[in-house]
């Protein structure tokens, strides 16, 4: 746990952050997220959805966004 937040990514498709940290810590966590493609052609977009739960486990309305992905050519390498 960092800053009072525990992060679980074991599902492979979602990130679950829990803890009694303040809003600033959660904002910092969200701002630190990055995307790394598993292939050279990741596709043009990814969908992102954020849901917040309160101390009583009541969920907020999901906030959705589309993230545009820009592929970058890898530097050439010499093998052999």
Backbone as a ProteinNet text record, in pm:
[ID]
protein_1_A
[PRIMARY]
XXXXXXXXXXXXXXXXXXXXXXXXXXXXXXXXXXXXXXXXXXXXXXXXXXXXXXXXXXXXXXXXXXXXXXXXXXXXXXXX
[TERTIARY]
84.8	0	87.8	50.4	125.7	30.6	63.1	-23.6	-159.7	-167.8	-294	-384.3	-332.2	-411.3	-349.9	-434.4	-392.5	-449.3	-365.6	-407.6	-404.1	-512.8	-522.9	-549.5	-460.9	-478.3	-486.6	-521	-516.6	-618.2	-722.9	-822.3	-768.5	-666.3	-608.6	-680.3	-803.9	-877.6	-923.2	-899.1	-940.7	-840.5	-850.5	-767.3	-863.3	-843.2	-926.2	-836	-868.1	-791	-878.3	-825.6	-901.1	-814.8	-880.3	-808.5	-874.2	-831.8	-890.8	-813.5	-740.8	-663.2	-756.3	-702.3	-779.5	-794.6	-876.5	-904.2	-775.8	-685.9	-561.4	-479.4	-477.3	-401.8	-463.5	-596.5	-662.9	-644.7	-648.2	-621.7	-480.4	-384.8	-245.9	-234.1	-304.8	-303.3	-358.6	-474.6	-533.9	-443.8	-379.8	-289.7	-162.8	-129.4	-6	-26.9	-151.8	-178.3	-118.6	-63.5	-7.9	-60.6	-46.1	-89.9	28.6	46.3	147.9	77.9	91.2	25	95.8	18.9	74.4	114.5	95.4	132.4	180.8	234.5	279.9	163.9	46.5	-72.2	-184.7	-181.5	-274.5	-418.1	-443.5	-576.9	-583.9	-681	-683.9	-735	-815.7	-873.7	-884.9	-902.6	-935.2	-1044.7	-1136.3	-1242.3	-1196.7	-1227.8	-1192	-1318.3	-1340.8	-1457.2	-1411.5	-1455.4	-1417.6	-1545	-1548.3	-1658.6	-1599	-1661.6	-1614.1	-1716.8	-1667.4	-1756.3	-1726.4	-1830	-1811.3	-1787	-1780	-1753.1	-1860.3	-1979.1	-2087.9	-2098.1	-1998.2	-1991.1	-2100	-2145	-2242.1	-2164	-2194.1	-2120	-2175.5	-2084.8	-2123.8	-2168	-2216.6	-2240.8	-2104.2	-2088.5	-1960.1	-1931.5	-1808.2	-1760.9	-1679.8	-1720.2	-1652.2	-1574.4	-1472.1	-1391.5	-1330.7	-1301.4	-1230.3	-1090.1	-991.8	-851.6	-798.7	-746.3	-688.6	-546.5	-514.1	-383.3	-307.7	-185.4	-100.5	16.6	23.5	133.7	263	372.9	504.6	595.6	665.9	756.5	872	905.4	1020.1	1148.6	1251.4	1381.5	1433.3	1501.4	1554.1	1659	1665	1766.4	1837.6	1961.4	2039.3	2049.3	2012.8	2022	2110.1	2155.1	2231.6	2371
-119.5	0	123.7	218.2	342.2	458.3	544.3	657.6	615.8	496.9	449.4	383.6	358.5	296.2	161.7	58.9	-73.1	-93.7	-137	-156.3	-304.5	-352.5	-491.9	-494.3	-559	-572.3	-719.2	-805.6	-949.5	-997.5	-919.4	-964.4	-956.5	-874.1	-859.3	-758	-721.3	-623.7	-502.5	-502.7	-387.7	-360.6	-240.4	-198.6	-161.3	-218.1	-186.2	-123.2	0.4	72	89.2	49.9	60.7	125.1	184.4	242.4	369.9	414.2	532	658.5	659.9	776.4	890	1009.9	1127.1	1139.3	1233.4	1256.8	1286.4	1364.7	1400	1276.5	1178	1055.3	975.7	971.2	900.2	973.7	1106.9	1184.6	1157	1153.5	1125.4	986.5	889.1	753.5	753.9	814.7	819.4	891.8	998.5	1073.1	996.1	895.1	820	698	668.6	551.1	567.5	459.7	458.8	337.7	339.2	229.2	178.5	48.9	-15.2	-122.2	-112.2	-207.3	-340.9	-446.3	-580.2	-620.4	-530.1	-559.9	-432.6	-446.7	-329.9	-253.4	-315.3	-250.8	-253.8	-161.7	-168.6	-127.1	-73.2	-22	124.9	196	342.2	394.1	316.2	366.9	257.1	301.8	214.1	283.8	205.5	259.9	253.7	357.6	366.2	401.1	330.1	356	361.3	462.4	477.8	481.4	395.8	393	408.1	488.6	512.1	454.9	389.5	335.9	406.7	434.5	500.3	397.3	442.4	353.9	249.6	269.2	172.6	83.6	88	8.3	45.3	170.6	220.5	281.4	234.3	277.4	406.6	486.8	606.8	568.7	664.7	645.9	636.1	543.5	526.3	647.2	692.4	799	733.4	752.6	687.8	785.9	735.9	816.6	724.8	781.4	709.6	765.7	678.6	719.5	689.1	790.8	772.7	720	616.4	552.7	590.9	637.9	670.9	573.7	492.6	396.5	471.4	424.8	483	372.5	399.8	300.3	272.8	144.9	107	141.8	170.5	195.7	65.4	72.6	-49.6	-114.7	-247.1	-321.3	-417.5	-447.9	-544.6	-672	-784.2	-911.8	-1006.8	-1109.2	-1211.4	-1199.9
0	0	0	-84.4	-91.2	-68.3	26.1	54.8	108.3	168.1	221.9	119.6	-1.3	-107.4	-142	-148.5	-194.1	-333.3	-427.6	-566.2	-599.9	-660.7	-703.7	-853.7	-930.1	-1075.1	-1115	-1021.3	-1045.9	-1149.2	-1176.9	-1274.3	-1417.1	-1438	-1571.9	-1658.6	-1623	-1704	-1625.1	-1495.8	-1416	-1305.4	-1252.2	-1139.9	-1028.1	-910.4	-794.8	-690	-654	-552.9	-429.2	-313.7	-189.9	-82.8	15.2	127.2	175.2	290.8	353.7	320.4	210.8	170	129.6	129	89.9	-61.2	-101.7	-243	-320.2	-262.9	-331.9	-366.3	-277.5	-304.1	-418.2	-423.7	-533	-665.3	-662.7	-784.7	-834.6	-742.9	-781.7	-843.4	-786.4	-842.1	-984.2	-1004.7	-1138.5	-1238.2	-1194.9	-1284.1	-1317.3	-1238	-1261.9	-1352.3	-1389.1	-1471.9	-1611.2	-1663.5	-1798.3	-1873.9	-2005.2	-2089.7	-2169.3	-2170.3	-2253.1	-2335.4	-2467.8	-2557	-2553.5	-2570.5	-2576.7	-2717.4	-2813.9	-2951.6	-3019.5	-3140.2	-3216.3	-3278.7	-3285.1	-3341.6	-3238.2	-3140.7	-3029.2	-3061.9	-3177.5	-3208.8	-3175.6	-3231.6	-3218	-3084.9	-3012.9	-2888	-2782.3	-2659.6	-2547.3	-2466.8	-2414.6	-2330.3	-2184.7	-2111.3	-1970.1	-1892.6	-1783	-1699	-1553.8	-1481.5	-1340.7	-1256.9	-1154.7	-1058.8	-919.8	-838.2	-702	-605.3	-499.2	-395.5	-263.8	-188.3	-59.5	50.4	173.6	286.2	310.2	252.5	265.2	142.4	56	-66.6	-167.6	-163.8	-260.6	-377.2	-498.5	-616.7	-674.2	-728.3	-800.8	-941.7	-1014.7	-1157.1	-1223.8	-1317.2	-1386.1	-1474.4	-1471.3	-1558.6	-1668.7	-1791.6	-1903.2	-1987.7	-2052	-2142.9	-2247.6	-2362.1	-2466.3	-2473.7	-2467.9	-2472.3	-2612.3	-2678.9	-2812.4	-2799.7	-2877.7	-2874	-3001	-2984.2	-3097.4	-3098.7	-3204	-3215.5	-3246.6	-3191.1	-3213.7	-3264.9	-3372.6	-3430.1	-3334.9	-3320.7	-3238.8	-3312.9	-3236.3	-3297.3	-3360.3	-3474.4	-3536.4	-3447.7	-3453.5	-3378.4	-3473.7	-3440	-3517.9	-3435.3	-3495	-3425.2	-3505.3	-3439.6	-3508.8	-3481.6
[MASK]
++++++++++++++++++++++++++++++++++++++++++++++++++++++++++++++++++++++++++++++++

